[in-house]
Tab-separated table of C-alpha atoms in Angstrom:
chain	number	residue	atom	x	y	z
A	25	MET	CA	103.951	109.085	85.134
A	26	LEU	CA	105.907	106.190	83.606
A	27	ASP	CA	103.970	103.047	82.883
A	28	ALA	CA	104.670	99.781	84.693
A	29	ASN	CA	106.988	98.254	82.051
A	30	VAL	CA	109.199	101.335	81.736
A	31	SER	CA	109.409	101.746	85.528
A	32	LYS	CA	110.381	98.103	85.974
A	33	THR	CA	113.006	98.324	83.190
A	34	LEU	CA	114.540	101.424	84.793
A	35	ARG	CA	114.775	99.743	88.197
A	36	GLN	CA	116.455	96.678	86.681
A	37	SER	CA	118.877	98.914	84.725
A	38	ASN	CA	119.699	100.956	87.823
A	39	CYS	CA	120.369	97.773	89.792
A	40	THR	CA	122.679	96.481	87.073
A	41	ASN	CA	124.668	99.703	86.743
A	42	ASN	CA	124.979	100.530	90.433
A	43	SER	CA	124.926	97.107	92.108
A	44	SER	CA	122.118	98.266	94.372
A	45	CYS	CA	119.937	95.159	94.103
A	46	GLY	CA	121.544	93.869	97.255
A	47	TYR	CA	119.742	96.616	99.127
A	48	ALA	CA	116.391	95.464	97.728
A	49	SER	CA	115.957	91.903	98.952
A	50	VAL	CA	112.732	90.221	100.032
A	51	GLY	CA	114.685	88.673	102.897
A	52	PHE	CA	114.699	92.006	104.762
A	53	PRO	CA	110.907	92.457	105.133
A	54	ILE	CA	110.330	88.741	105.836
A	55	THR	CA	112.976	88.635	108.576
A	56	MET	CA	111.812	91.897	110.127
A	57	MET	CA	108.154	90.820	110.111
A	58	ILE	CA	108.867	87.480	111.807
A	59	THR	CA	111.225	88.884	114.445
A	60	GLY	CA	108.899	91.825	115.113
A	61	MET	CA	105.881	89.555	115.563
A	62	VAL	CA	107.754	87.222	117.926
A	63	GLY	CA	109.218	89.973	120.125
A	64	ASN	CA	106.076	92.088	120.387
A	65	SER	CA	103.849	89.038	120.944
A	66	LEU	CA	106.072	87.876	123.804
A	67	ALA	CA	105.988	91.373	125.290
A	68	LEU	CA	102.175	91.481	125.083
A	69	ILE	CA	101.874	88.090	126.799
A	70	LEU	CA	104.189	89.178	129.635
A	71	VAL	CA	102.348	92.488	130.003
A	72	CYS	CA	98.932	90.775	130.203
A	73	ILE	CA	100.179	88.315	132.839
A	74	SER	CA	101.865	91.033	134.899
A	75	TYR	CA	98.947	93.472	134.583
A	76	ARG	CA	96.552	90.976	136.163
A	77	LYS	CA	98.903	90.367	139.081
A	78	LYS	CA	99.907	93.955	139.840
A	79	GLU	CA	97.863	95.984	142.292
A	80	ASN	CA	100.198	98.972	142.313
A	81	LYS	CA	98.742	101.763	140.143
A	82	ARG	CA	102.190	103.027	139.212
A	83	LYS	CA	103.240	99.629	137.855
A	84	LYS	CA	99.918	99.231	136.043
A	85	SER	CA	100.445	102.568	134.281
A	86	PHE	CA	103.896	101.477	133.170
A	87	LEU	CA	102.541	98.144	131.917
A	88	LEU	CA	99.790	99.949	130.000
A	89	CYS	CA	102.395	102.065	128.212
A	90	ILE	CA	104.580	99.046	127.412
A	91	GLY	CA	101.574	97.056	126.198
A	92	SER	CA	100.351	99.920	124.008
A	93	LEU	CA	103.807	100.349	122.494
A	94	ALA	CA	104.105	96.615	121.787
A	95	LEU	CA	100.609	96.558	120.251
A	96	THR	CA	101.430	99.594	118.100
A	97	ASP	CA	104.678	98.037	116.868
A	98	LEU	CA	102.967	94.697	116.207
A	99	PHE	CA	100.195	96.263	114.117
A	100	GLY	CA	102.786	98.345	112.287
A	101	GLN	CA	104.575	95.161	111.240
A	102	LEU	CA	101.397	93.267	110.358
A	103	LEU	CA	99.918	96.034	108.191
A	104	THR	CA	103.030	97.039	106.221
A	105	SER	CA	105.329	94.003	105.853
A	106	PRO	CA	102.860	91.800	103.895
A	107	ILE	CA	102.393	94.628	101.364
A	108	VAL	CA	106.153	94.941	100.844
A	109	ILE	CA	106.501	91.166	100.450
A	110	SER	CA	103.648	91.165	97.895
A	111	VAL	CA	105.414	93.868	95.859
A	112	TYR	CA	108.616	91.806	95.822
A	113	GLN	CA	106.612	88.762	94.707
A	114	SER	CA	105.136	90.797	91.837
A	115	GLY	CA	108.604	91.605	90.495
A	116	MET	CA	108.969	94.892	92.403
A	117	ASP	CA	106.145	96.345	90.337
A	118	TRP	CA	103.923	98.344	92.693
A	119	ASP	CA	101.486	99.304	89.909
A	120	ARG	CA	100.602	95.650	89.389
A	121	ILE	CA	99.011	95.381	92.840
A	122	ASP	CA	97.974	99.024	93.266
A	123	LYS	CA	96.626	100.501	90.043
A	124	SER	CA	94.477	103.069	91.844
A	125	GLY	CA	97.218	104.356	94.173
A	126	LYS	CA	95.028	103.920	97.260
A	127	LEU	CA	97.271	101.186	98.678
A	128	CYS	CA	100.229	103.579	98.522
A	129	ALA	CA	98.262	106.149	100.546
A	130	PHE	CA	97.276	103.453	103.064
A	131	PHE	CA	100.912	102.331	103.364
A	132	GLY	CA	102.063	105.913	103.916
A	133	VAL	CA	99.415	106.504	106.584
A	134	CYS	CA	100.535	103.333	108.386
A	135	MET	CA	104.219	104.291	108.235
A	136	THR	CA	103.535	107.793	109.553
A	137	THR	CA	101.051	106.719	112.234
A	138	PHE	CA	102.992	103.818	113.710
A	139	GLY	CA	106.307	105.651	113.472
A	140	LEU	CA	105.177	108.794	115.278
A	141	CYS	CA	103.051	106.845	117.786
A	142	ALA	CA	106.077	104.805	118.839
A	143	LEU	CA	108.159	107.961	119.293
A	144	PHE	CA	105.476	109.806	121.273
A	145	MET	CA	104.764	106.777	123.475
A	146	ALA	CA	108.474	106.535	124.218
A	147	SER	CA	108.376	110.232	125.179
A	148	ALA	CA	105.309	109.691	127.378
A	149	MET	CA	107.029	106.844	129.234
A	150	ALA	CA	110.197	108.907	129.636
A	151	ILE	CA	108.194	111.819	131.094
A	152	GLU	CA	106.354	109.437	133.410
A	153	ARG	CA	109.621	107.955	134.712
A	154	ALA	CA	111.136	111.400	135.240
A	155	LEU	CA	108.072	112.585	137.193
A	156	ALA	CA	108.030	109.412	139.306
A	157	ILE	CA	111.661	109.946	140.300
A	158	THR	CA	111.801	113.737	140.680
A	159	ASN	CA	108.281	114.337	142.072
A	160	PRO	CA	107.113	111.076	143.649
A	161	HIS	CA	104.392	112.667	145.822
A	162	TRP	CA	102.811	114.608	142.941
A	163	TYR	CA	103.067	111.540	140.739
A	164	SER	CA	101.337	109.238	143.233
A	165	ASN	CA	98.491	111.735	143.745
A	166	HIS	CA	97.810	112.709	140.131
A	167	MET	CA	99.002	109.937	137.817
A	168	LYS	CA	96.314	107.264	137.715
A	169	THR	CA	95.602	104.424	135.321
A	170	SER	CA	92.702	106.351	133.782
A	171	VAL	CA	95.008	109.294	133.050
A	172	THR	CA	97.482	106.967	131.324
A	173	LYS	CA	94.708	105.546	129.125
A	174	GLN	CA	93.555	109.046	128.181
A	175	ILE	CA	97.094	110.155	127.272
A	176	LEU	CA	97.633	107.064	125.097
A	177	ALA	CA	94.274	107.607	123.354
A	178	VAL	CA	95.108	111.277	122.677
A	179	ILE	CA	98.502	110.314	121.204
A	180	TRP	CA	96.912	107.763	118.906
A	181	GLY	CA	94.098	110.093	117.828
A	182	LEU	CA	96.251	113.144	117.102
A	183	VAL	CA	98.917	111.177	115.241
A	184	LEU	CA	96.291	109.420	113.115
A	185	LEU	CA	94.677	112.759	112.221
A	186	PHE	CA	98.077	114.129	111.239
A	187	ALA	CA	98.857	111.050	109.108
A	188	LEU	CA	95.548	111.476	107.265
A	189	LEU	CA	96.385	115.012	106.096
A	190	PRO	CA	97.651	113.837	102.672
A	191	VAL	CA	94.365	111.987	102.172
A	192	ALA	CA	92.645	115.345	102.759
A	193	GLY	CA	94.945	117.019	100.228
A	194	VAL	CA	97.705	118.399	102.472
A	195	GLY	CA	100.970	116.659	101.620
A	196	ASP	CA	101.559	113.557	99.551
A	197	TYR	CA	102.565	109.904	99.885
A	198	THR	CA	104.633	108.600	96.964
A	199	GLN	CA	106.474	105.420	95.990
A	200	GLN	CA	110.016	105.341	97.304
A	201	TRP	CA	113.167	103.631	96.057
A	202	PRO	CA	113.269	100.801	95.022
A	203	GLY	CA	109.508	100.958	94.429
A	204	THR	CA	108.505	98.541	97.195
A	205	TRP	CA	107.123	101.005	99.736
A	206	CYS	CA	105.470	104.411	100.058
A	207	PHE	CA	106.257	107.314	102.344
A	208	ILE	CA	106.099	111.097	102.659
A	209	SER	CA	107.319	112.972	99.591
A	210	THR	CA	110.038	115.486	100.486
A	211	VAL	CA	109.809	117.431	97.192
A	212	ASP	CA	107.749	120.625	97.174
A	213	ALA	CA	105.683	119.619	94.153
A	214	GLU	CA	102.319	120.899	93.002
A	215	VAL	CA	100.593	119.226	95.957
A	216	PRO	CA	99.572	121.956	98.455
A	217	GLY	CA	101.176	121.798	101.865
A	218	ASN	CA	103.712	119.140	100.891
A	219	ARG	CA	106.706	120.940	102.387
A	220	PHE	CA	104.692	121.761	105.518
A	221	PHE	CA	103.642	118.144	106.026
A	222	SER	CA	107.073	116.582	105.489
A	223	THR	CA	108.833	119.223	107.593
A	224	THR	CA	106.302	118.871	110.408
A	225	PHE	CA	106.808	115.099	110.467
A	226	ALA	CA	110.581	115.476	110.788
A	227	ILE	CA	110.306	118.207	113.456
A	228	LEU	CA	107.767	116.213	115.483
A	229	GLY	CA	109.991	113.148	115.338
A	230	ILE	CA	113.119	115.043	116.378
A	231	SER	CA	111.209	116.807	119.189
A	232	ALA	CA	109.909	113.500	120.554
A	233	LEU	CA	113.419	112.083	120.364
A	234	LEU	CA	114.947	115.026	122.249
A	235	ILE	CA	112.230	114.942	124.939
A	236	THR	CA	112.843	111.231	125.493
A	237	LEU	CA	116.608	111.691	125.753
A	238	PHE	CA	116.293	114.662	128.136
A	239	CYS	CA	113.807	112.920	130.442
A	240	ASN	CA	115.886	109.730	130.519
A	241	VAL	CA	118.969	111.733	131.513
A	242	VAL	CA	116.928	113.385	134.292
A	243	THR	CA	115.739	109.952	135.450
A	244	ILE	CA	119.265	108.526	135.475
A	245	ARG	CA	120.518	111.467	137.501
A	246	GLY	CA	117.625	111.179	139.969
A	247	VAL	CA	118.062	107.424	140.421
A	248	VAL	CA	121.809	107.698	140.960
A	249	THR	CA	121.353	110.566	143.454
A	250	ARG	CA	118.764	108.630	145.428
A	251	CYS	CA	120.983	105.562	145.420
A	252	LYS	CA	123.848	107.576	146.906
A	253	THR	CA	121.632	108.798	149.753
A	254	LYS	CA	120.742	105.193	150.559
A	255	SER	CA	124.302	103.854	150.358
A	256	GLY	CA	125.345	101.480	153.106
A	257	THR	CA	125.741	97.819	153.940
A	258	SER	CA	122.088	97.002	154.640
A	259	GLN	CA	119.987	94.733	152.458
A	260	SER	CA	117.803	97.619	151.250
A	261	SER	CA	120.816	99.655	150.095
A	262	LYS	CA	122.154	96.673	148.129
A	263	GLN	CA	118.745	96.270	146.529
A	264	TRP	CA	118.743	99.949	145.590
A	265	GLU	CA	122.192	99.541	144.000
A	266	ARG	CA	120.962	96.602	141.941
A	267	LEU	CA	117.833	98.469	140.802
A	268	THR	CA	119.882	101.552	139.977
A	269	THR	CA	122.277	99.522	137.851
A	270	GLU	CA	119.395	97.851	135.997
A	271	THR	CA	117.596	101.154	135.413
A	272	VAL	CA	120.680	102.997	134.161
A	273	ILE	CA	121.615	100.183	131.760
A	274	GLN	CA	118.061	99.967	130.446
A	275	LEU	CA	117.694	103.724	129.897
A	276	LEU	CA	121.077	103.930	128.172
A	277	GLY	CA	119.976	101.071	125.919
A	278	ILE	CA	116.707	102.847	125.102
A	279	MET	CA	118.528	106.075	124.208
A	280	CYS	CA	121.056	104.269	122.014
A	281	VAL	CA	118.328	102.358	120.156
A	282	LEU	CA	116.255	105.497	119.554
A	283	LEU	CA	119.236	107.502	118.319
A	284	VAL	CA	120.529	104.785	116.008
A	285	CYS	CA	117.107	103.889	114.603
A	286	TRP	CA	115.509	107.319	114.125
A	287	SER	CA	118.244	109.960	113.806
A	288	PRO	CA	119.369	108.969	110.260
A	289	LEU	CA	115.834	109.111	108.815
A	290	LEU	CA	114.754	112.357	110.493
A	291	VAL	CA	117.988	114.227	109.751
A	292	LEU	CA	118.072	112.929	106.174
A	293	MET	CA	114.460	114.027	105.643
A	294	LEU	CA	115.288	117.595	106.695
A	295	ARG	CA	118.280	117.572	104.368
A	296	MET	CA	116.200	116.244	101.450
A	297	ILE	CA	113.492	118.849	102.111
A	298	SER	CA	116.044	121.685	102.078
A	299	THR	CA	117.694	120.430	98.874
A	300	GLN	CA	114.367	119.485	97.227
A	301	VAL	CA	115.373	115.857	96.651
A	302	SER	CA	113.115	112.853	97.157
A	303	SER	CA	113.688	109.115	97.130
A	304	ASP	CA	110.880	108.647	94.628
A	305	GLN	CA	113.102	110.387	92.052
A	306	CYS	CA	115.327	107.293	92.067
A	307	ASN	CA	112.587	105.493	90.131
A	308	SER	CA	112.290	108.244	87.515
A	309	LYS	CA	113.891	108.478	84.128
A	310	GLY	CA	115.789	111.596	85.116
A	311	ALA	CA	117.744	109.689	87.713
A	312	SER	CA	119.382	107.506	85.077
A	313	ASN	CA	120.560	110.563	83.112
A	314	ARG	CA	122.415	112.215	86.011
A	315	THR	CA	126.147	112.679	85.681
A	316	SER	CA	126.730	111.563	89.275
A	317	ASN	CA	124.517	108.473	88.899
A	318	GLN	CA	126.469	106.358	91.389
A	319	ASP	CA	126.425	109.011	94.124
A	320	PHE	CA	122.718	109.597	93.539
A	321	HIS	CA	121.908	105.931	94.032
A	322	LEU	CA	124.148	105.745	97.073
A	323	ASP	CA	121.880	108.439	98.556
A	324	CYS	CA	118.821	106.428	97.517
A	325	ASN	CA	120.203	103.320	99.165
A	326	PHE	CA	121.067	105.322	102.286
A	327	PHE	CA	117.468	106.539	102.522
A	328	LEU	CA	116.292	102.923	102.205
A	329	THR	CA	118.708	101.943	104.970
A	330	ALA	CA	117.429	104.833	107.130
A	331	ILE	CA	113.802	103.696	106.819
A	332	ARG	CA	114.844	100.131	107.608
A	333	LEU	CA	116.573	101.359	110.754
A	334	ALA	CA	113.386	103.182	111.773
A	335	SER	CA	111.414	99.976	111.150
A	336	LEU	CA	114.005	98.083	113.194
A	337	ASN	CA	112.907	100.166	116.171
A	338	GLN	CA	109.572	98.289	116.108
A	339	ILE	CA	111.523	95.058	116.594
A	340	LEU	CA	113.862	96.335	119.306
A	341	ASP	CA	111.271	98.194	121.409
A	342	PRO	CA	109.900	95.146	123.304
A	343	TRP	CA	113.430	93.943	124.038
A	344	VAL	CA	114.887	97.177	125.399
A	345	TYR	CA	111.744	98.073	127.385
A	346	LEU	CA	110.771	94.676	128.794
A	347	LEU	CA	112.249	91.406	127.582
A	348	LEU	CA	115.963	92.159	128.012
A	349	ARG	CA	115.327	93.540	131.495
A	350	GLU	CA	113.742	90.250	132.512
A	351	ILE	CA	116.300	88.024	130.787
A	352	LEU	CA	119.696	89.699	130.673
A	353	LEU	CA	119.873	92.680	133.024
A	354	ARG	CA	119.492	90.648	136.194
A	355	LYS	CA	122.179	88.202	135.040
A	356	PHE	CA	124.438	91.116	134.183
A	357	CYS	CA	123.895	92.648	137.623
A	358	ILE	CA	124.563	89.289	139.306
A	359	MET	CA	127.842	89.000	137.391
A	360	ALA	CA	128.763	92.614	138.229
A	361	ASN	CA	128.038	92.035	141.920
A	362	ALA	CA	130.044	88.816	141.852
A	363	VAL	CA	133.015	90.604	140.311
A	364	SER	CA	132.642	93.434	142.826
A	365	ASN	CA	132.472	91.002	145.746
A	366	CYS	CA	135.495	89.097	144.479
A	367	SER	CA	137.520	92.290	144.164
A	368	SER	CA	136.407	93.354	147.661
A	369	GLU	CA	137.419	89.987	149.108
A	370	ASP	CA	140.785	90.180	147.330
A	371	GLN	CA	141.350	93.631	148.782
A	372	LYS	CA	140.464	92.362	152.271
A	373	GLU	CA	142.801	89.376	151.909
A	374	THR	CA	145.609	91.600	150.665
A	375	HIS	CA	145.038	94.048	153.517
A	376	THR	CA	145.040	91.221	156.081
A	377	ALA	CA	148.222	89.731	154.650
A	378	LEU	CA	149.992	93.094	154.761
A	379	ASN	CA	148.939	93.663	158.380
A	380	LYS	CA	150.157	90.208	159.333
A	381	GLN	CA	153.461	90.788	157.550
A	382	ASN	CA	153.920	94.135	159.318
A	383	GLN	CA	153.282	92.533	162.695
A	384	GLU	CA	155.807	89.797	162.027
A	385	THR	CA	158.511	92.265	160.969
A	386	LYS	CA	158.051	94.486	164.025
A	387	PRO	CA	161.031	94.292	166.468
A	388	SER	CA	160.166	92.550	169.722
């Protein structure tokens, strides 16, 4: 392993030659930590207030899931962002603050645990919504608050056990470009089970993503179908139309956020595993001797961007699941209804004017 001075010199040289320092700025982790703390804290406050008021078990289960997701994202920000900021403050020299390497393992466990937990909780909520819409009677009889708590506890426990595998010797957490964070190594090195661990992480993430997308599509279809059966001019049918519009917009937003935030990282990890390339190689001496140095560092910067997008999911989760629904969706629906009513009134006025004109032109 290179010592601290050589590693730091290589990083500075790479930044100079490839203009990649712009990707490594302390402003990114500071901004993400502050925005993540604000959004998730607001979501937790709203969940606590609503949970005390709600008597409906179904709504309490949903609030438990939202609260657990917000708490998971908040702890993920609080446990990882200060470490990254400290590394930047030490001149991007990880070895200065972590000579034993234990902090790198802790950082990797946090990244794996909070990343997979967020994905699996999103899948659990998507499955719950799909069951509530497609099988409402079964859902009301079997899905209780205690069951929701057990499912959340199982998710947390299993994911944490999986994340601890490298600590037990299966897989490895290594420093990643530009040396300010640690994550799963995608190179099949001498560490036993490294390929298994990294591949399993990517497959689990993609599976959770696909389950969430499938269940959300099922929910959208079920909501729209039920809305059509209740179509009419009564107050209840108008309320169903408004709720359907809100639900469809929210679920589409959730799917877009998940795809944009997680797809690049998970797909790139599978590609790096198959080609036996890892981001930690960007910090090595061999990286500076490559003939395609610029392309190599573009890949390194892309991997850094991919992990930032995945971390961005922790910031966006409370907004797409709770806060935006309370703040923006209702206003959007009000505007949409106003536009719809205006167009309906215009059509009525036009129809009335045409009828009147036809009556006046009729021969007496």
